[in-house]
Coordinates of C-alpha atoms in Angstrom, one line a residue:
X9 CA -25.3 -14.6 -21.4
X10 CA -24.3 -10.8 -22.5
X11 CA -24.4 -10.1 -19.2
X12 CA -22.1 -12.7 -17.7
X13 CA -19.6 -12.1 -20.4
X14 CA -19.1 -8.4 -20.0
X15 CA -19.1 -9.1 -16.3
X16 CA -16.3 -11.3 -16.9
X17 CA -14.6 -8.7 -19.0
X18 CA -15.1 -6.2 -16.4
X19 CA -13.6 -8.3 -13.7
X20 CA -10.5 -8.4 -15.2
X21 CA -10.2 -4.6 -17.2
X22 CA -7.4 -3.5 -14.2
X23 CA -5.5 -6.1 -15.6
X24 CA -6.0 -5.4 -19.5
X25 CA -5.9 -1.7 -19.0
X26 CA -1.9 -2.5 -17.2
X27 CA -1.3 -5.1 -20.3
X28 CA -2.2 -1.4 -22.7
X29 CA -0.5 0.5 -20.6
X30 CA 2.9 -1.7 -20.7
X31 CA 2.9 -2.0 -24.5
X32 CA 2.0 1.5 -25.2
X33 CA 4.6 2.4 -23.0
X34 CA 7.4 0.1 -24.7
X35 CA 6.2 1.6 -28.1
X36 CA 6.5 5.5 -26.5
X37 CA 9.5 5.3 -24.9
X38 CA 12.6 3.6 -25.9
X39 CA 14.0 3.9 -22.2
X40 CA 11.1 2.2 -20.7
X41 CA 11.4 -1.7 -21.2
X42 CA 15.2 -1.6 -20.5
X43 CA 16.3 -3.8 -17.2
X44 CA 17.7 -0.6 -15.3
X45 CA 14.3 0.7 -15.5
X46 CA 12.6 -2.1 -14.9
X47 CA 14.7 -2.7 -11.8
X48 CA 14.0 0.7 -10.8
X49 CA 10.1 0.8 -11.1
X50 CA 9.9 -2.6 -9.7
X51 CA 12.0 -1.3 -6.5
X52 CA 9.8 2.0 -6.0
X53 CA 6.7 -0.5 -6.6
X54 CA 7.4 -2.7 -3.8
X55 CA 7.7 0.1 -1.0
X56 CA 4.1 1.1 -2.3
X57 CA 2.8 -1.8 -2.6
X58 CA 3.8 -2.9 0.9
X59 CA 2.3 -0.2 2.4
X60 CA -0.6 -0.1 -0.2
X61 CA -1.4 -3.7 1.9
X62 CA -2.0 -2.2 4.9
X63 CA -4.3 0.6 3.5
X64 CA -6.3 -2.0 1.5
X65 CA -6.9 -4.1 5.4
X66 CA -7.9 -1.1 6.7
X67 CA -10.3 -0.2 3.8
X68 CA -11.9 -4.0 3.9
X69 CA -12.8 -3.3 7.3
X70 CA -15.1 0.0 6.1
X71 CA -11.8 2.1 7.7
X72 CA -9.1 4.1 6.7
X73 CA -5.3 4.8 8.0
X74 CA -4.2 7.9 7.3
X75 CA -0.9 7.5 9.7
X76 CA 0.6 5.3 7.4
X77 CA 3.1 7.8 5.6
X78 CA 4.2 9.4 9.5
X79 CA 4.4 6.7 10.8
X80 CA 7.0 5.2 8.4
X81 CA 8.8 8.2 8.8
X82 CA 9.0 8.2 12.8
X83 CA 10.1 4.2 12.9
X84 CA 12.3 4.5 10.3
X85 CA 14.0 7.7 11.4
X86 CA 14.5 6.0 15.5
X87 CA 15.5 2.6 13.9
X88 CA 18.4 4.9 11.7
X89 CA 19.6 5.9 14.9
X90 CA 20.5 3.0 16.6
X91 CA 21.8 1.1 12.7
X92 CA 24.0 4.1 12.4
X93 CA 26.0 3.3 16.0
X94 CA 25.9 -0.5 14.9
X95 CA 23.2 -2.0 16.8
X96 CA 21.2 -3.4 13.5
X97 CA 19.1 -5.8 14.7
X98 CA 17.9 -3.5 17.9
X99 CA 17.4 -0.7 15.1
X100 CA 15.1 -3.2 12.9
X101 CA 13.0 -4.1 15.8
X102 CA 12.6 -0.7 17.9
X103 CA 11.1 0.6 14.2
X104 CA 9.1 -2.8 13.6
X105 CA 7.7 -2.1 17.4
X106 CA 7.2 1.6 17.1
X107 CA 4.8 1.0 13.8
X108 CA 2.9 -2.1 15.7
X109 CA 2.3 0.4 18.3
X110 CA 1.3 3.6 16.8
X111 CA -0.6 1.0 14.7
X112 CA -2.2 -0.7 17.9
X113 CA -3.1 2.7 18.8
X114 CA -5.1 3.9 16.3
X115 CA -7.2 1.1 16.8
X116 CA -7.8 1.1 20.2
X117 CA -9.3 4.9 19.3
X118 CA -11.1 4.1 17.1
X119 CA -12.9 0.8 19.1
X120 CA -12.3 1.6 22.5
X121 CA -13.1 5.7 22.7
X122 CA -15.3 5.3 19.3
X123 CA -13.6 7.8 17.0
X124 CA -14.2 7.4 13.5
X125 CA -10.8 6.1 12.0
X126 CA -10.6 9.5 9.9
X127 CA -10.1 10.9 12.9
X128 CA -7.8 9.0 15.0
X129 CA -5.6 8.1 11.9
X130 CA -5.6 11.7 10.9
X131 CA -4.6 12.9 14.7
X132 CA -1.9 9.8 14.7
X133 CA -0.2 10.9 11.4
X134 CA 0.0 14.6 13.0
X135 CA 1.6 13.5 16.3
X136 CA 4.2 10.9 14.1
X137 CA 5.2 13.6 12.2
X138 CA 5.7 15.7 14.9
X139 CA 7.5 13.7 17.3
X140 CA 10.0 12.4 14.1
X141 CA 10.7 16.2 13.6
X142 CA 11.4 16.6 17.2
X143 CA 13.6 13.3 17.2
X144 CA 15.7 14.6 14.1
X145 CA 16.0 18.1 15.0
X146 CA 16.7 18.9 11.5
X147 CA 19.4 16.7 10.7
X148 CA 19.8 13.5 8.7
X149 CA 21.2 10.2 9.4
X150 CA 23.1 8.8 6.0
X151 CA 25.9 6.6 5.2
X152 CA 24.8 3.2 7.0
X153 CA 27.0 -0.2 6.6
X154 CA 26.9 -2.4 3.8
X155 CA 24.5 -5.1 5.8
X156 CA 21.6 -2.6 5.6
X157 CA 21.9 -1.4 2.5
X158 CA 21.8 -4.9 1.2
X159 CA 18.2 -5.6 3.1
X160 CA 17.2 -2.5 0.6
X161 CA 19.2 -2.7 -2.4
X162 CA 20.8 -6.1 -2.5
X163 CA 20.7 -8.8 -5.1
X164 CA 20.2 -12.7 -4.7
X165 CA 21.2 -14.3 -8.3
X166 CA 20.6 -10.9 -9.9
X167 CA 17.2 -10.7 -8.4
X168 CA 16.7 -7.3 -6.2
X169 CA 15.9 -8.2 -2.4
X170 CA 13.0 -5.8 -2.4
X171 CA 10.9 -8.2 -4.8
X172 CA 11.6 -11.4 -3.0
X173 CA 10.8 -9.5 0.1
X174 CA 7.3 -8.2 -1.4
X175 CA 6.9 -11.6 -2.2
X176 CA 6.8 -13.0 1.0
X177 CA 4.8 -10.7 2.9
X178 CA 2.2 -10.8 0.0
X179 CA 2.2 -14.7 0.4
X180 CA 1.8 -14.8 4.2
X181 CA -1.2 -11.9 3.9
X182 CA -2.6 -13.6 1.0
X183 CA -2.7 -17.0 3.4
X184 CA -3.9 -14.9 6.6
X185 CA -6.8 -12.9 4.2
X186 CA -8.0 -15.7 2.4
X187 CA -7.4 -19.0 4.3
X188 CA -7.9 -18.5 7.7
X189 CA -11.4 -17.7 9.7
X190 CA -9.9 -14.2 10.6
X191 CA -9.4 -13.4 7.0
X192 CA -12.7 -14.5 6.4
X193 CA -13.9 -12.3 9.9
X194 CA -12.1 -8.9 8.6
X195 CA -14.4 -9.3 5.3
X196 CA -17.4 -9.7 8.0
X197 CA -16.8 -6.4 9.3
X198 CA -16.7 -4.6 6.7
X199 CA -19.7 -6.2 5.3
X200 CA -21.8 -5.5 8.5
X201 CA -20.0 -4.8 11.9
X202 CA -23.2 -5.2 13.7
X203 CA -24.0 -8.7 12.7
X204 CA -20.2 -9.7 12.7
X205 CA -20.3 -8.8 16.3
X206 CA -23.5 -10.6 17.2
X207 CA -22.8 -13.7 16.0
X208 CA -20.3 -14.0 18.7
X209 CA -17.0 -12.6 16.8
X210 CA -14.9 -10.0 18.9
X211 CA -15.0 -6.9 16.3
X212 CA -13.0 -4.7 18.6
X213 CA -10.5 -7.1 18.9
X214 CA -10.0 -7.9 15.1
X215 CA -10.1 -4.1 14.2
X216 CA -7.6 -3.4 16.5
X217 CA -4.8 -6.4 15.3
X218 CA -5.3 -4.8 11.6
X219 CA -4.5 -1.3 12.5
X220 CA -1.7 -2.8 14.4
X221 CA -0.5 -4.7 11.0
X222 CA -0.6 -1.2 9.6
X223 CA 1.8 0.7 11.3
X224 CA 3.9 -2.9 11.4
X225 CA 3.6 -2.9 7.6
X226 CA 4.1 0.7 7.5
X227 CA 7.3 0.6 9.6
X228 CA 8.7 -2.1 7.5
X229 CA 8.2 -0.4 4.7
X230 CA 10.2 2.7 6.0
X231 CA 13.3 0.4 6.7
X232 CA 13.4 -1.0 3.3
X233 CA 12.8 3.1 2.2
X234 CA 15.9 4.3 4.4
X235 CA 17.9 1.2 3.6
X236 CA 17.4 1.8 0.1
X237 CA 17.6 5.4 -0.2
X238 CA 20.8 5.3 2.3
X239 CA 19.7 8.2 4.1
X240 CA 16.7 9.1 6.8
X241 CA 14.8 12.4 7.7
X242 CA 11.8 13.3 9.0
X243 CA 10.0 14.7 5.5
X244 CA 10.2 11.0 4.7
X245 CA 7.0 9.2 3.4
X246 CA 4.8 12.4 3.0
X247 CA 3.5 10.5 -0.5
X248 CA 3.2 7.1 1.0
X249 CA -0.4 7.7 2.0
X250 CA -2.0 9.0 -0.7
X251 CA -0.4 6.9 -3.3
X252 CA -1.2 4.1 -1.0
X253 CA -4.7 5.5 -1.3
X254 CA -4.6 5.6 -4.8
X255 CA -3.2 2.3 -5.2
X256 CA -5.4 0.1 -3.6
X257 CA -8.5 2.2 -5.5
X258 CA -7.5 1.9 -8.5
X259 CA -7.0 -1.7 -7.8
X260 CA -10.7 -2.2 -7.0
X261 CA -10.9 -2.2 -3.2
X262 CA -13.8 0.1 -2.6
X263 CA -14.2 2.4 0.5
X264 CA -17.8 0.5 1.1
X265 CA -15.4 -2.0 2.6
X266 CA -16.1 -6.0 2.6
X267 CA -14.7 -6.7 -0.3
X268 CA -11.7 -6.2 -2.5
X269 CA -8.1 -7.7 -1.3
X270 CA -4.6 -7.5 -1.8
X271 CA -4.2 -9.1 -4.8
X272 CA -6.0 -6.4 -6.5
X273 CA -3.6 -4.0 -4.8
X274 CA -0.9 -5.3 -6.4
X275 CA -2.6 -4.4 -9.9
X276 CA -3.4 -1.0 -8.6
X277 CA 0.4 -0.2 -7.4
X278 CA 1.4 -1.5 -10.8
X279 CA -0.7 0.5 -13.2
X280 CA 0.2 3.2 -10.9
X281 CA 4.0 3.4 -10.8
X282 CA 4.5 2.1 -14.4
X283 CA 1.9 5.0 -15.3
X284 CA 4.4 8.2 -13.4
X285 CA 7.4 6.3 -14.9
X286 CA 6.3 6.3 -18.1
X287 CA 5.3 9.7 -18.0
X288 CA 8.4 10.9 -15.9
X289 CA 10.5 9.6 -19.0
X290 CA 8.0 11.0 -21.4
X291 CA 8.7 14.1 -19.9
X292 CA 5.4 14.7 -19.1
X293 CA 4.3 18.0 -16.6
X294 CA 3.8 16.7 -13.3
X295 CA 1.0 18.7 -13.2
X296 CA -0.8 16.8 -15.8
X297 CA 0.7 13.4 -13.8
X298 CA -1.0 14.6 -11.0
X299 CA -4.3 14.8 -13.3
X300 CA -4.4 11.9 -14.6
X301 CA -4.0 10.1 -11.7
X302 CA -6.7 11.2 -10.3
X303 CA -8.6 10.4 -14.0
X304 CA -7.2 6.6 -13.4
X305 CA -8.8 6.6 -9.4
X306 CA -12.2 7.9 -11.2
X307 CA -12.1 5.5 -14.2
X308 CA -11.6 2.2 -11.5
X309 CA -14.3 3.2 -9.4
X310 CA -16.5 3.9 -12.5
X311 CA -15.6 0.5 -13.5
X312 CA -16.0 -0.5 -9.9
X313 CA -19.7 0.7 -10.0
X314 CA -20.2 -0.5 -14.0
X315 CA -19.3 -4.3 -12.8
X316 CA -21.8 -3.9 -9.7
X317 CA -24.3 -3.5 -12.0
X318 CA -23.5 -5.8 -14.1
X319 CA -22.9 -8.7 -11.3
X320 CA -26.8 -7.9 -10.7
X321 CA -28.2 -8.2 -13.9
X322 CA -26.2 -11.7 -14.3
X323 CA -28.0 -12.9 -11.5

């Protein structure tokens, strides 16, 4: 019975340690539970939690996308171009199509010529990069029309766009992961590839449609950036990967892939952003932010591995 109960408290400490870190948080800093701030944090959240889904798909699947941050950078930068002469919708889906592919691609390496997707990933978030410095030349593109900025910035009935949008994409991949036989087949491979793959399931084919959501999700999360920020460069998105990293660990997804989801993501992005927020307006170093970051990744996987144990004794 000991057992079961502090595996039931373990299950859910993400989401008491983010209940602490809010009210500690309210009590430090006057600033902090104000709507402006709030607003703010939720807005910054929602980029990283967008992408944070993608990284936690490639992670189930025992993988890793390490394009994710370039990748925004290149769709969003080409899909600037063509919003700033006043073709919107062509700008929104050249960058939807540029992430699906550099996405698509990255899979097909990693099935097809058998690279590990450390690798691949790693080469693909060197050649985005590259080719959205090439593309820019330097510049920026800034100042787009008032339709764009609203997909980023907007309001519907005082709510920001950027949640409702989160919202919906966490709703369809929530359906897609947890009700549907190719949710339940992305689990499979990351459990054990091998048996996944004889049992009849096309592996190659599944790993391939999640790296394409990836760069998708990636490249959707770079439009909301740009039309949010009002401006687009090629440095854009250099964080995105990392935190996206970060995010989904501390959320509970672990690297040994098979398990975890994007429900716990959205835990992870929370404890994470409230966490800088609250330090940025605490005017913490961000040398120490940096620190303790990396203390919160070390404490959710020892908490990871604590409720392992525990699951096993409860048996």
């Amino acid at each position: 019975m000991k057992y079961k109960a502090m595996d039931f408290i373990l299950k859910y400490a993400r989401f008491l340690i983010l209940i602490i870190l809010l009210i500690s948080l309210t009590f430090l800093s006057p600033a902090f539970m104000t709507f402006k701030n709030i607003t703010n944090v939720l807005g910054q959240a929602s980029l990283l939690i967008i992408v944070s889904y993608g990284m936690t798909l490639a992670i189930i699947v025992k993988g890793i996308d390490l394009s994710m941050g370039s990748v925004l950078a290149l769709s969003s930068c080409v899909a600037a171009s063509f919003i700033k002469s006043g073709n919107l919708v062509a700008g929104i889906a050249t960058g939807l199509l540029i992430g699906l592919l550099c996405g698509s691609i990255n899979g097909i390496v990693i099935t097809k010529i058998g690279l590990t997707p450390f690798i691949a990933t790693y080469g693909m978030d060197w050649i985005s990069r590259g080719l959205a410095y090439v593309f820019m030349g330097g510049t920026q593109i800034y100042g787009f029309n008032k339709t764009f900025r609203f997909i980023g910035s907007g309001e519907i009935m005082g709510i920001p766009l950027l949640i409702i949008e989160v919202l919906l994409v966490t709703l369809i991949l929530s359906f897609v992961t947890y009700k549907t036989i190719y949710g339940r087949n992305i689990y499979a491979i990351g459990c054990n590839i091998k048996a996944t793959k004889l049992s009849g399931i096309n592996t190659d084919r599944i790993v391939i449609s999640v790296f394409a959501i990836n760069g998708l999700l990636a490249a959707f999360a770079g439009i909301l950036y740009i039309s949010r920020l009002n401006a687009a460069e090629a440095l854009i998105g250099t964080d995105f990967t990392l935190n996206s990293i970060a995010a989904t660990l501390i959320g509970g997804t672990p690297f040994s892939g098979g398990e975890g989801g994007i429900g716990r993501t959205i835990i992870g992005a929370a404890i994470m952003t409230f966490l800088i927020n609250g330090m940025n307006l605490l005017e913490i170093s961000p040398y120490w932010q940096t620190a303790t970051v990396g203390f919160v990744i070390l404490l959710s996987l020892f908490i990871e591995n604590i409720s392992k144990h525990f699951q096993y004794k409860s048996i």
